[in-house]
PDB file of C-alpha atoms and ligand atoms in Angstrom:
ATOM      1  CA  MET A 139       5.735  -0.053  13.284  1.00 86.00           C
ATOM      2  CA  ILE A 140       4.169  -0.853   9.929  1.00 96.00           C
ATOM      3  CA  LYS A 141       3.768   2.276   7.865  1.00 98.00           C
ATOM      4  CA  LYS A 142       4.377   1.388   4.234  1.00 98.00           C
ATOM      5  CA  CYS A 143       2.089   0.002   1.589  1.00 98.00           C
ATOM      6  CA  LEU A 144       2.993  -1.088  -1.918  1.00 98.00           C
ATOM      7  CA  PHE A 145       0.615  -0.770  -4.855  1.00 98.00           C
ATOM      8  CA  PRO A 146       1.667  -2.844  -7.879  1.00 98.00           C
ATOM      9  CA  VAL A 147      -0.119  -0.995 -10.669  1.00 97.00           C
ATOM     10  CA  ALA A 148       1.969  -1.957 -13.680  1.00 95.00           C
ATOM     11  CA  GLY A 149      -0.280  -4.694 -15.158  1.00 92.00           C
ATOM     12  CA  TYR A 150      -1.717  -4.369 -18.659  1.00 91.00           C
ATOM     13  CA  GLY A 151      -5.371  -4.798 -17.706  1.00 92.00           C
ATOM     14  CA  THR A 152      -6.098  -6.818 -20.832  1.00 93.00           C
ATOM     15  CA  ARG A 153      -9.465  -7.998 -19.512  1.00 94.00           C
ATOM     16  CA  PHE A 154     -10.675  -4.430 -19.723  1.00 94.00           C
ATOM     17  CA  LEU A 155      -9.556  -3.577 -23.243  1.00 95.00           C
ATOM     18  CA  PRO A 156     -10.181  -1.343 -25.082  1.00 95.00           C
ATOM     19  CA  ALA A 157     -10.831   0.916 -22.036  1.00 94.00           C
ATOM     20  CA  THR A 158      -7.337   0.209 -20.729  1.00 94.00           C
ATOM     21  CA  LYS A 159      -5.460   0.775 -23.971  1.00 93.00           C
ATOM     22  CA  ALA A 160      -4.351   4.288 -23.059  1.00 93.00           C
ATOM     23  CA  MET A 161      -5.751   4.545 -19.526  1.00 94.00           C
ATOM     24  CA  PRO A 162      -4.554   2.635 -16.460  1.00 96.00           C
ATOM     25  CA  LYS A 163      -7.026   0.031 -15.197  1.00 95.00           C
ATOM     26  CA  GLU A 164      -6.500   1.445 -11.697  1.00 97.00           C
ATOM     27  CA  MET A 165      -7.981   4.787 -12.821  1.00 97.00           C
ATOM     28  CA  LEU A 166     -11.330   3.251 -13.817  1.00 97.00           C
ATOM     29  CA  PRO A 167     -13.901   5.023 -11.657  1.00 97.00           C
ATOM     30  CA  VAL A 168     -16.295   3.082  -9.463  1.00 98.00           C
ATOM     31  CA  VAL A 169     -19.055   5.706  -9.497  1.00 97.00           C
ATOM     32  CA  ASN A 170     -16.921   8.872  -9.152  1.00 95.00           C
ATOM     33  CA  LYS A 171     -13.683   7.665  -7.577  1.00 97.00           C
ATOM     34  CA  PRO A 172     -10.846   5.769  -9.260  1.00 98.00           C
ATOM     35  CA  LEU A 173     -10.163   2.254  -8.027  1.00 98.00           C
ATOM     36  CA  VAL A 174      -6.679   3.136  -6.834  1.00 98.00           C
ATOM     37  CA  GLN A 175      -8.038   5.877  -4.549  1.00 98.00           C
ATOM     38  CA  TYR A 176     -10.279   3.377  -2.760  1.00 98.00           C
ATOM     39  CA  GLY A 177      -7.171   1.259  -2.147  1.00 98.00           C
ATOM     40  CA  VAL A 178      -5.125   4.201  -0.873  1.00 98.00           C
ATOM     41  CA  GLU A 179      -7.943   5.257   1.469  1.00 98.00           C
ATOM     42  CA  GLU A 180      -8.088   1.720   2.877  1.00 98.00           C
ATOM     43  CA  SER A 181      -4.329   1.815   3.406  1.00 98.00           C
ATOM     44  CA  ILE A 182      -4.438   5.200   5.163  1.00 98.00           C
ATOM     45  CA  GLU A 183      -7.233   3.947   7.433  1.00 97.00           C
ATOM     46  CA  ALA A 184      -4.874   1.125   8.465  1.00 98.00           C
ATOM     47  CA  GLY A 185      -2.148   3.638   9.336  1.00 98.00           C
ATOM     48  CA  LEU A 186      -0.078   2.785   6.245  1.00 98.00           C
ATOM     49  CA  ILE A 187       0.562   6.311   5.042  1.00 98.00           C
ATOM     50  CA  ASP A 188       3.784   5.776   3.115  1.00 98.00           C
ATOM     51  CA  ILE A 189       2.458   4.714  -0.265  1.00 98.00           C
ATOM     52  CA  GLY A 190       4.800   3.163  -2.836  1.00 98.00           C
ATOM     53  CA  MET A 191       3.523   2.617  -6.359  1.00 98.00           C
ATOM     54  CA  VAL A 192       5.124   0.236  -8.831  1.00 98.00           C
ATOM     55  CA  THR A 193       4.037   1.676 -12.145  1.00 96.00           C
ATOM     56  CA  GLY A 194       4.834   1.003 -15.779  1.00 93.00           C
ATOM     57  CA  ARG A 195       4.355   2.496 -19.204  1.00 89.00           C
ATOM     58  CA  GLY A 196       1.070   4.311 -19.747  1.00 89.00           C
ATOM     59  CA  LYS A 197       0.391   4.746 -16.025  1.00 94.00           C
ATOM     60  CA  ARG A 198       1.277   8.406 -15.617  1.00 94.00           C
ATOM     61  CA  ALA A 199      -2.343   9.332 -14.804  1.00 96.00           C
ATOM     62  CA  ILE A 200      -1.983   7.528 -11.455  1.00 97.00           C
ATOM     63  CA  ALA A 201       0.897   9.771 -10.350  1.00 96.00           C
ATOM     64  CA  ASP A 202      -0.995  12.829 -11.608  1.00 96.00           C
ATOM     65  CA  HIS A 203      -4.072  11.819  -9.629  1.00 97.00           C
ATOM     66  CA  PHE A 204      -2.153  12.047  -6.352  1.00 97.00           C
ATOM     67  CA  ASP A 205      -0.366  15.269  -7.310  1.00 94.00           C
ATOM     68  CA  MET A 206      -1.572  18.871  -7.075  1.00 90.00           C
ATOM     69  CA  ASN A 207      -3.434  20.211 -10.118  1.00 91.00           C
ATOM     70  CA  TYR A 208      -2.843  23.937  -9.618  1.00 90.00           C
ATOM     71  CA  GLU A 209      -4.985  25.045 -12.546  1.00 92.00           C
ATOM     72  CA  LEU A 210      -7.973  23.048 -11.308  1.00 90.00           C
ATOM     73  CA  GLU A 211      -7.455  24.193  -7.715  1.00 88.00           C
ATOM     74  CA  HIS A 212      -7.346  27.802  -8.896  1.00 90.00           C
ATOM     75  CA  GLN A 213     -10.383  27.373 -11.119  1.00 90.00           C
ATOM     76  CA  ILE A 214     -12.786  25.950  -8.564  1.00 91.00           C
ATOM     77  CA  SER A 215     -11.392  27.397  -5.351  1.00 88.00           C
ATOM     78  CA  GLY A 216     -14.172  29.190  -3.465  1.00 90.00           C
ATOM     79  CA  SER A 217     -16.899  27.839  -5.767  1.00 92.00           C
ATOM     80  CA  ALA A 218     -19.679  25.387  -4.915  1.00 89.00           C
ATOM     81  CA  LYS A 219     -17.796  22.724  -6.862  1.00 91.00           C
ATOM     82  CA  GLU A 220     -14.873  22.752  -4.448  1.00 90.00           C
ATOM     83  CA  GLU A 221     -16.459  19.988  -2.366  1.00 89.00           C
ATOM     84  CA  TYR A 222     -15.786  17.536  -5.199  1.00 89.00           C
ATOM     85  CA  LEU A 223     -12.090  17.778  -4.411  1.00 89.00           C
ATOM     86  CA  THR A 224     -12.483  17.009  -0.707  1.00 89.00           C
ATOM     87  CA  SER A 225     -11.742  13.292  -0.764  1.00 92.00           C
ATOM     88  CA  ILE A 226      -8.621  13.509  -2.938  1.00 94.00           C
ATOM     89  CA  ARG A 227      -7.335  16.507  -0.968  1.00 91.00           C
ATOM     90  CA  ASN A 228      -7.693  14.456   2.227  1.00 94.00           C
ATOM     91  CA  VAL A 229      -5.725  11.588   0.736  1.00 95.00           C
ATOM     92  CA  MET A 230      -2.960  13.894  -0.496  1.00 95.00           C
ATOM     93  CA  HIS A 231      -2.789  15.563   2.883  1.00 94.00           C
ATOM     94  CA  LYS A 232      -2.531  12.333   4.870  1.00 97.00           C
ATOM     95  CA  ALA A 233      -0.224  10.169   2.749  1.00 98.00           C
ATOM     96  CA  ASP A 234       3.182  10.421   1.042  1.00 97.00           C
ATOM     97  CA  PHE A 235       3.671   8.911  -2.392  1.00 97.00           C
ATOM     98  CA  SER A 236       6.734   7.447  -4.067  1.00 97.00           C
ATOM     99  CA  PHE A 237       6.947   5.794  -7.447  1.00 97.00           C
ATOM    100  CA  THR A 238       9.152   3.270  -9.131  1.00 97.00           C
ATOM    101  CA  ARG A 239       8.755   1.414 -12.402  1.00 95.00           C
ATOM    102  CA  GLN A 240       8.520  -2.197 -13.396  1.00 95.00           C
ATOM    103  CA  VAL A 241      10.222  -2.253 -16.781  1.00 93.00           C
ATOM    104  CA  GLU A 242       8.987  -5.659 -17.933  1.00 91.00           C
ATOM    105  CA  MET A 243       5.645  -7.066 -16.742  1.00 91.00           C
ATOM    106  CA  ARG A 244       7.085 -10.278 -15.344  1.00 93.00           C
ATOM    107  CA  GLY A 245       4.334 -10.957 -12.826  1.00 94.00           C
ATOM    108  CA  LEU A 246       3.148  -9.820  -9.414  1.00 96.00           C
ATOM    109  CA  GLY A 247       6.164 -11.302  -7.590  1.00 97.00           C
ATOM    110  CA  ASP A 248       8.499  -9.331  -9.848  1.00 97.00           C
ATOM    111  CA  ALA A 249       6.425  -6.153  -9.385  1.00 97.00           C
ATOM    112  CA  ILE A 250       6.720  -6.507  -5.599  1.00 98.00           C
ATOM    113  CA  LEU A 251      10.478  -7.093  -5.892  1.00 98.00           C
ATOM    114  CA  ASN A 252      10.692  -3.823  -7.842  1.00 97.00           C
ATOM    115  CA  GLY A 253       9.209  -2.122  -4.796  1.00 97.00           C
ATOM    116  CA  LYS A 254      12.158  -3.164  -2.621  1.00 97.00           C
ATOM    117  CA  ARG A 255      13.886   0.199  -3.023  1.00 95.00           C
ATOM    118  CA  LEU A 256      10.760   1.975  -1.731  1.00 96.00           C
ATOM    119  CA  ILE A 257      10.200  -0.390   1.201  1.00 97.00           C
ATOM    120  CA  GLY A 258      13.651  -1.206   2.567  1.00 95.00           C
ATOM    121  CA  ASP A 259      13.918  -3.597   5.496  1.00 96.00           C
ATOM    122  CA  GLU A 260      10.433  -3.223   6.996  1.00 97.00           C
ATOM    123  CA  PRO A 261       7.183  -5.188   6.990  1.00 98.00           C
ATOM    124  CA  PHE A 262       4.718  -3.688   4.524  1.00 98.00           C
ATOM    125  CA  GLY A 263       1.219  -3.981   3.132  1.00 98.00           C
ATOM    126  CA  VAL A 264       0.384  -4.784  -0.492  1.00 98.00           C
ATOM    127  CA  VAL A 265      -2.863  -3.658  -2.096  1.00 98.00           C
ATOM    128  CA  LEU A 266      -3.980  -4.778  -5.547  1.00 98.00           C
ATOM    129  CA  SER A 267      -6.395  -1.987  -6.201  1.00 97.00           C
ATOM    130  CA  ASP A 268      -8.372  -3.854  -8.843  1.00 96.00           C
ATOM    131  CA  ASP A 269      -9.641  -5.947  -5.929  1.00 98.00           C
ATOM    132  CA  LEU A 270     -12.028  -3.472  -4.332  1.00 98.00           C
ATOM    133  CA  CYS A 271     -12.636  -4.422  -0.693  1.00 98.00           C
ATOM    134  CA  LEU A 272     -15.501  -2.808   1.174  1.00 97.00           C
ATOM    135  CA  THR A 273     -16.783  -3.318   4.690  1.00 94.00           C
ATOM    136  CA  ASN A 274     -20.012  -2.244   6.294  1.00 86.00           C
ATOM    137  CA  GLY A 275     -19.868   0.686   8.697  1.00 80.00           C
ATOM    138  CA  GLU A 276     -19.193  -1.558  11.703  1.00 85.00           C
ATOM    139  CA  ASP A 277     -16.024  -3.306  10.535  1.00 90.00           C
ATOM    140  CA  GLU A 278     -12.693  -1.686   9.880  1.00 96.00           C
ATOM    141  CA  GLY A 279     -11.222  -1.859   6.390  1.00 97.00           C
ATOM    142  CA  VAL A 280      -9.550  -5.110   5.363  1.00 98.00           C
ATOM    143  CA  MET A 281      -6.000  -3.754   5.602  1.00 98.00           C
ATOM    144  CA  ALA A 282      -6.705  -2.403   9.103  1.00 98.00           C
ATOM    145  CA  GLN A 283      -7.973  -5.850  10.131  1.00 98.00           C
ATOM    146  CA  MET A 284      -4.754  -7.387   8.802  1.00 98.00           C
ATOM    147  CA  VAL A 285      -2.459  -4.847  10.500  1.00 98.00           C
ATOM    148  CA  LYS A 286      -4.062  -5.783  13.828  1.00 97.00           C
ATOM    149  CA  LEU A 287      -3.242  -9.434  13.182  1.00 97.00           C
ATOM    150  CA  TYR A 288       0.289  -8.575  12.106  1.00 97.00           C
ATOM    151  CA  LYS A 289       0.892  -6.810  15.413  1.00 97.00           C
ATOM    152  CA  GLN A 290      -0.068 -10.025  17.176  1.00 96.00           C
ATOM    153  CA  PHE A 291       1.679 -12.628  14.982  1.00 96.00           C
ATOM    154  CA  ARG A 292       4.527 -10.755  13.212  1.00 96.00           C
ATOM    155  CA  CYS A 293       4.568 -12.812  10.048  1.00 95.00           C
ATOM    156  CA  SER A 294       3.328 -12.532   6.480  1.00 98.00           C
ATOM    157  CA  ILE A 295      -0.463 -12.603   6.093  1.00 98.00           C
ATOM    158  CA  VAL A 296      -2.594 -13.104   2.986  1.00 98.00           C
ATOM    159  CA  ALA A 297      -6.283 -12.249   2.785  1.00 98.00           C
ATOM    160  CA  ILE A 298      -8.504 -15.102   1.643  1.00 98.00           C
ATOM    161  CA  GLN A 299     -12.121 -15.719   0.753  1.00 97.00           C
ATOM    162  CA  GLU A 300     -14.156 -18.795  -0.097  1.00 97.00           C
ATOM    163  CA  VAL A 301     -14.784 -19.066  -3.833  1.00 96.00           C
ATOM    164  CA  PRO A 302     -17.086 -21.385  -5.793  1.00 96.00           C
ATOM    165  CA  ASP A 303     -15.631 -24.362  -7.700  1.00 95.00           C
ATOM    166  CA  ASP A 304     -15.986 -22.806 -11.145  1.00 95.00           C
ATOM    167  CA  LEU A 305     -13.801 -19.821 -10.181  1.00 95.00           C
ATOM    168  CA  ILE A 306     -11.049 -21.586  -8.260  1.00 96.00           C
ATOM    169  CA  HIS A 307      -8.720 -21.798 -11.304  1.00 95.00           C
ATOM    170  CA  LYS A 308      -8.380 -17.996 -11.279  1.00 93.00           C
ATOM    171  CA  PHE A 309      -6.786 -17.730  -7.832  1.00 95.00           C
ATOM    172  CA  GLY A 310      -3.899 -18.749  -5.640  1.00 94.00           C
ATOM    173  CA  VAL A 311      -5.408 -21.331  -3.275  1.00 96.00           C
ATOM    174  CA  ILE A 312      -4.213 -22.273   0.215  1.00 96.00           C
ATOM    175  CA  ASP A 313      -4.276 -25.317   2.380  1.00 95.00           C
ATOM    176  CA  GLY A 314      -3.969 -24.559   6.050  1.00 94.00           C
ATOM    177  CA  GLU A 315      -4.627 -25.426   9.626  1.00 95.00           C
ATOM    178  CA  GLN A 316      -7.193 -23.230  11.342  1.00 95.00           C
ATOM    179  CA  ILE A 317      -5.531 -21.691  14.415  1.00 95.00           C
ATOM    180  CA  LYS A 318      -8.464 -19.526  15.381  1.00 93.00           C
ATOM    181  CA  ASP A 319     -11.742 -18.420  13.897  1.00 92.00           C
ATOM    182  CA  GLY A 320     -11.032 -17.346  10.294  1.00 95.00           C
ATOM    183  CA  LEU A 321      -7.229 -17.557  10.679  1.00 97.00           C
ATOM    184  CA  TYR A 322      -5.153 -20.343   9.110  1.00 97.00           C
ATOM    185  CA  GLN A 323      -1.512 -21.300   9.241  1.00 97.00           C
ATOM    186  CA  VAL A 324      -0.608 -21.971   5.626  1.00 97.00           C
ATOM    187  CA  ASN A 325       1.073 -25.274   4.783  1.00 94.00           C
ATOM    188  CA  ASN A 326       0.432 -25.348   1.052  1.00 93.00           C
ATOM    189  CA  MET A 327      -0.399 -22.923  -1.742  1.00 93.00           C
ATOM    190  CA  VAL A 328      -1.107 -23.521  -5.406  1.00 92.00           C
ATOM    191  CA  GLU A 329      -1.377 -20.810  -8.056  1.00 91.00           C
ATOM    192  CA  LYS A 330      -4.399 -21.067 -10.373  1.00 92.00           C
ATOM    193  CA  PRO A 331      -5.024 -24.813  -9.869  1.00 94.00           C
ATOM    194  CA  ALA A 332      -7.429 -26.969 -11.832  1.00 95.00           C
ATOM    195  CA  LEU A 333     -10.402 -27.794  -9.593  1.00 95.00           C
ATOM    196  CA  GLU A 334      -9.138 -31.332  -8.941  1.00 95.00           C
ATOM    197  CA  ASP A 335      -5.735 -29.985  -7.787  1.00 94.00           C
ATOM    198  CA  ALA A 336      -7.111 -27.246  -5.536  1.00 95.00           C
ATOM    199  CA  PRO A 337      -6.232 -27.955  -1.903  1.00 95.00           C
ATOM    200  CA  SER A 338      -9.343 -26.071  -0.638  1.00 96.00           C
ATOM    201  CA  ASN A 339     -11.842 -23.418  -1.687  1.00 96.00           C
ATOM    202  CA  LEU A 340      -9.892 -20.697   0.143  1.00 97.00           C
ATOM    203  CA  ALA A 341      -8.544 -18.263  -2.434  1.00 97.00           C
ATOM    204  CA  ILE A 342      -5.989 -15.497  -1.967  1.00 97.00           C
ATOM    205  CA  ILE A 343      -7.221 -12.024  -2.872  1.00 98.00           C
ATOM    206  CA  GLY A 344      -5.330  -8.792  -3.386  1.00 98.00           C
ATOM    207  CA  ARG A 345      -4.350  -7.852   0.155  1.00 98.00           C
ATOM    208  CA  TYR A 346      -1.099  -8.940   1.792  1.00 98.00           C
ATOM    209  CA  ILE A 347       1.171  -8.027   4.654  1.00 98.00           C
ATOM    210  CA  LEU A 348       4.698  -9.189   3.902  1.00 98.00           C
ATOM    211  CA  THR A 349       7.830  -9.372   5.994  1.00 97.00           C
ATOM    212  CA  PRO A 350      10.889  -7.972   4.179  1.00 97.00           C
ATOM    213  CA  ASP A 351      12.683 -11.338   3.868  1.00 97.00           C
ATOM    214  CA  ILE A 352      10.204 -11.896   1.008  1.00 97.00           C
ATOM    215  CA  PHE A 353      12.459  -9.822  -1.286  1.00 98.00           C
ATOM    216  CA  ASP A 354      15.385 -12.269  -1.101  1.00 97.00           C
ATOM    217  CA  ILE A 355      12.958 -15.145  -1.518  1.00 97.00           C
ATOM    218  CA  ILE A 356      11.427 -13.594  -4.663  1.00 97.00           C
ATOM    219  CA  GLU A 357      14.932 -13.076  -6.096  1.00 97.00           C
ATOM    220  CA  ASP A 358      15.453 -16.837  -5.807  1.00 96.00           C
ATOM    221  CA  THR A 359      11.991 -17.737  -7.129  1.00 95.00           C
ATOM    222  CA  PRO A 360      11.969 -18.849 -10.782  1.00 94.00           C
ATOM    223  CA  PRO A 361       9.066 -17.920 -13.068  1.00 93.00           C
ATOM    224  CA  GLY A 362       6.097 -20.207 -12.413  1.00 90.00           C
ATOM    225  CA  LYS A 363       2.576 -20.425 -13.814  1.00 86.00           C
ATOM    226  CA  ASN A 364       2.213 -18.493 -17.116  1.00 88.00           C
ATOM    227  CA  GLY A 365       5.973 -17.764 -17.099  1.00 92.00           C
ATOM    228  CA  GLU A 366       5.441 -15.074 -14.440  1.00 93.00           C
ATOM    229  CA  VAL A 367       7.245 -14.667 -11.115  1.00 94.00           C
ATOM    230  CA  GLN A 368       4.419 -15.621  -8.764  1.00 93.00           C
ATOM    231  CA  ILE A 369       4.158 -14.133  -5.285  1.00 96.00           C
ATOM    232  CA  THR A 370       2.336 -17.342  -4.313  1.00 94.00           C
ATOM    233  CA  ASP A 371       5.496 -19.388  -5.010  1.00 94.00           C
ATOM    234  CA  ALA A 372       7.611 -17.035  -2.884  1.00 96.00           C
ATOM    235  CA  LEU A 373       5.038 -17.160  -0.077  1.00 96.00           C
ATOM    236  CA  MET A 374       5.102 -20.939  -0.220  1.00 95.00           C
ATOM    237  CA  THR A 375       8.867 -20.857   0.455  1.00 95.00           C
ATOM    238  CA  GLN A 376       8.280 -18.431   3.306  1.00 96.00           C
ATOM    239  CA  ALA A 377       5.588 -20.712   4.745  1.00 95.00           C
ATOM    240  CA  LYS A 378       7.972 -23.712   4.618  1.00 93.00           C
ATOM    241  CA  ASN A 379      10.784 -21.780   6.343  1.00 89.00           C
ATOM    242  CA  GLY A 380       8.674 -20.047   8.931  1.00 84.00           C
ATOM    243  CA  CYS A 381       5.103 -18.909   9.037  1.00 88.00           C
ATOM    244  CA  VAL A 382       2.515 -17.455   6.670  1.00 97.00           C
ATOM    245  CA  LEU A 383      -1.017 -16.845   7.859  1.00 98.00           C
ATOM    246  CA  ALA A 384      -4.200 -16.675   5.793  1.00 98.00           C
ATOM    247  CA  TYR A 385      -7.027 -14.506   7.055  1.00 98.00           C
ATOM    248  CA  LYS A 386     -10.664 -14.794   6.065  1.00 98.00           C
ATOM    249  CA  PHE A 387     -11.433 -11.076   6.186  1.00 97.00           C
ATOM    250  CA  LYS A 388     -14.692  -9.420   7.152  1.00 96.00           C
ATOM    251  CA  GLY A 389     -16.172  -7.568   4.207  1.00 96.00           C
ATOM    252  CA  ARG A 390     -16.854  -7.892   0.495  1.00 97.00           C
ATOM    253  CA  ARG A 391     -14.435  -8.067  -2.381  1.00 97.00           C
ATOM    254  CA  PHE A 392     -15.204  -7.120  -5.958  1.00 98.00           C
ATOM    255  CA  ASP A 393     -12.947  -8.250  -8.799  1.00 97.00           C
ATOM    256  CA  CYS A 394     -12.847  -4.945 -10.625  1.00 97.00           C
ATOM    257  CA  GLY A 395     -10.278  -6.307 -13.080  1.00 94.00           C
ATOM    258  CA  SER A 396     -13.204  -8.116 -14.701  1.00 94.00           C
ATOM    259  CA  VAL A 397     -16.151  -6.378 -16.347  1.00 95.00           C
ATOM    260  CA  GLU A 398     -18.718  -8.363 -14.286  1.00 96.00           C
ATOM    261  CA  GLY A 399     -17.039  -7.551 -10.955  1.00 97.00           C
ATOM    262  CA  PHE A 400     -16.657  -3.926 -11.926  1.00 97.00           C
ATOM    263  CA  VAL A 401     -20.343  -3.536 -12.770  1.00 98.00           C
ATOM    264  CA  GLU A 402     -21.318  -5.309  -9.544  1.00 98.00           C
ATOM    265  CA  ALA A 403     -19.059  -2.950  -7.546  1.00 98.00           C
ATOM    266  CA  THR A 404     -20.461   0.094  -9.311  1.00 98.00           C
ATOM    267  CA  ASN A 405     -24.044  -0.878  -8.469  1.00 97.00           C
ATOM    268  CA  TYR A 406     -23.113  -1.686  -4.878  1.00 97.00           C
ATOM    269  CA  VAL A 407     -21.219   1.565  -4.287  1.00 97.00           C
ATOM    270  CA  PHE A 408     -23.909   3.650  -5.978  1.00 96.00           C
ATOM    271  CA  GLU A 409     -26.682   2.155  -3.837  1.00 94.00           C
ATOM    272  CA  ASN A 410     -24.882   1.719  -0.518  1.00 92.00           C
ATOM    273  CA  ILE A 411     -22.304   4.491  -0.391  1.00 91.00           C
ATOM    274  CA  TYR A 412     -22.935   7.199  -2.968  1.00 90.00           C
ATOM    275  CA  GLN A 413     -26.702   7.522  -2.586  1.00 88.00           C
ATOM    276  CA  ALA A 414     -26.527   6.970   1.163  1.00 83.00           C
ATOM    277  CA  GLY A 415     -24.360  10.124   1.241  1.00 74.00           C
TER     278      GLY A 415
HETATM  279  P1  UTP B 205      -3.654  -9.096 -12.865  1.00 55.19           P
HETATM  280  O1  UTP B 205      -3.489 -10.538 -12.751  1.00 55.19           O
HETATM  281  O2  UTP B 205      -5.006  -8.520 -12.650  1.00 55.19           O
HETATM  282  O3  UTP B 205      -3.067  -8.667 -14.287  1.00 55.19           O
HETATM  283  O4  UTP B 205      -2.619  -8.423 -11.878  1.00 55.19           O
HETATM  284  P2  UTP B 205      -3.322  -7.381 -15.137  1.00 55.19           P
HETATM  285  O5  UTP B 205      -2.270  -7.340 -16.202  1.00 55.19           O
HETATM  286  O6  UTP B 205      -3.395  -6.154 -14.281  1.00 55.19           O
HETATM  287  O7  UTP B 205      -4.774  -7.598 -15.764  1.00 55.19           O
HETATM  288  P3  UTP B 205      -5.276  -8.605 -16.907  1.00 55.19           P
HETATM  289  O8  UTP B 205      -5.257  -9.962 -16.300  1.00 55.19           O
HETATM  290  O9  UTP B 205      -4.319  -8.439 -18.070  1.00 55.19           O
HETATM  291  O10 UTP B 205      -6.644  -8.113 -17.245  1.00 55.19           O
HETATM  292  C1  UTP B 205      -2.889  -8.272 -10.511  1.00 55.19           C
HETATM  293  C2  UTP B 205      -2.213  -7.022 -10.006  1.00 55.19           C
HETATM  294  O11 UTP B 205      -0.808  -7.100 -10.149  1.00 55.19           O
HETATM  295  C3  UTP B 205      -0.299  -6.016 -10.906  1.00 55.19           C
HETATM  296  C4  UTP B 205      -1.493  -5.483 -11.690  1.00 55.19           C
HETATM  297  O12 UTP B 205      -1.330  -4.108 -11.973  1.00 55.19           O
HETATM  298  C5  UTP B 205      -2.651  -5.766 -10.744  1.00 55.19           C
HETATM  299  O13 UTP B 205      -2.805  -4.744  -9.774  1.00 55.19           O
HETATM  300  N1  UTP B 205       0.796  -6.504 -11.762  1.00 55.19           N
HETATM  301  C6  UTP B 205       0.666  -7.706 -12.393  1.00 55.19           C
HETATM  302  C7  UTP B 205       1.936  -5.765 -11.901  1.00 55.19           C
HETATM  303  O14 UTP B 205       2.077  -4.660 -11.324  1.00 55.19           O
HETATM  304  N2  UTP B 205       2.954  -6.253 -12.686  1.00 55.19           N
HETATM  305  C8  UTP B 205       2.854  -7.451 -13.337  1.00 55.19           C
HETATM  306  O15 UTP B 205       3.819  -7.843 -14.029  1.00 55.19           O
HETATM  307  C9  UTP B 205       1.674  -8.185 -13.191  1.00 55.19           C
END
């Protein structure tokens, strides 16, 4: 019923320069796995196995990562090192990948609109892989939690978390009516508000489920904050016309687009996942 997931990976990653000058931000490794692979694994766990990537210039390494490297396969096949390929082989076996390009970096809304040709007329997930979302062993991944909700409510859903006052200006922020524990019907959204204009402390993070009418809405959405086509503005139109839900997910999110968040994620994954085996 919902099988596709879009990964907008075209952004410049300026906060991580110079590391991201010639290397995609999404290929930065948290311990030994690139950020984008964590996102794809979360998507596969949710049953979204049709992966569409919206790439741009300088992002070829992402496509190569999910493609066969025959020389490497040949080199380490049958050796003790072969186990290092297990996780990426699993991903390649379970999911299908398609790629399209965003020619001009005109914002997240525009990147998602570029994915229209990969998605068609179906509901779909969106993962911003620089937001690394991890759950403890008991909870399902964040996208799987959201797919469950989608099956029940059949409308667009954004993942949210509470953020402190000094960080609120970095996020899209919602105002909503709580319809059940941790689930809100959105009635207002503001992109990167000053603290005094923020309607709440509930900030949108990089996980969405979108219904396909969002594409027409984005086409009619003019550039907003920072001159970029903002997905938040399009979602606001969708919320006015129908329904958008905001879900306070179970788990932790690390902003791996920032150096601080990336280091925090690295320490967390090393201690809780890598060392724990
Ligand atoms: P960010 O806001 O993190 O922007 O984008 P960025 O360019 O990647 O990073 P900074 O701020 O310059 O350091 C959020 C997500 O949206 C994608 C990015 O790749 C990232 O996954 N994106 C953003 C696009 O694909 N295209 C765009 O035009 C903008």
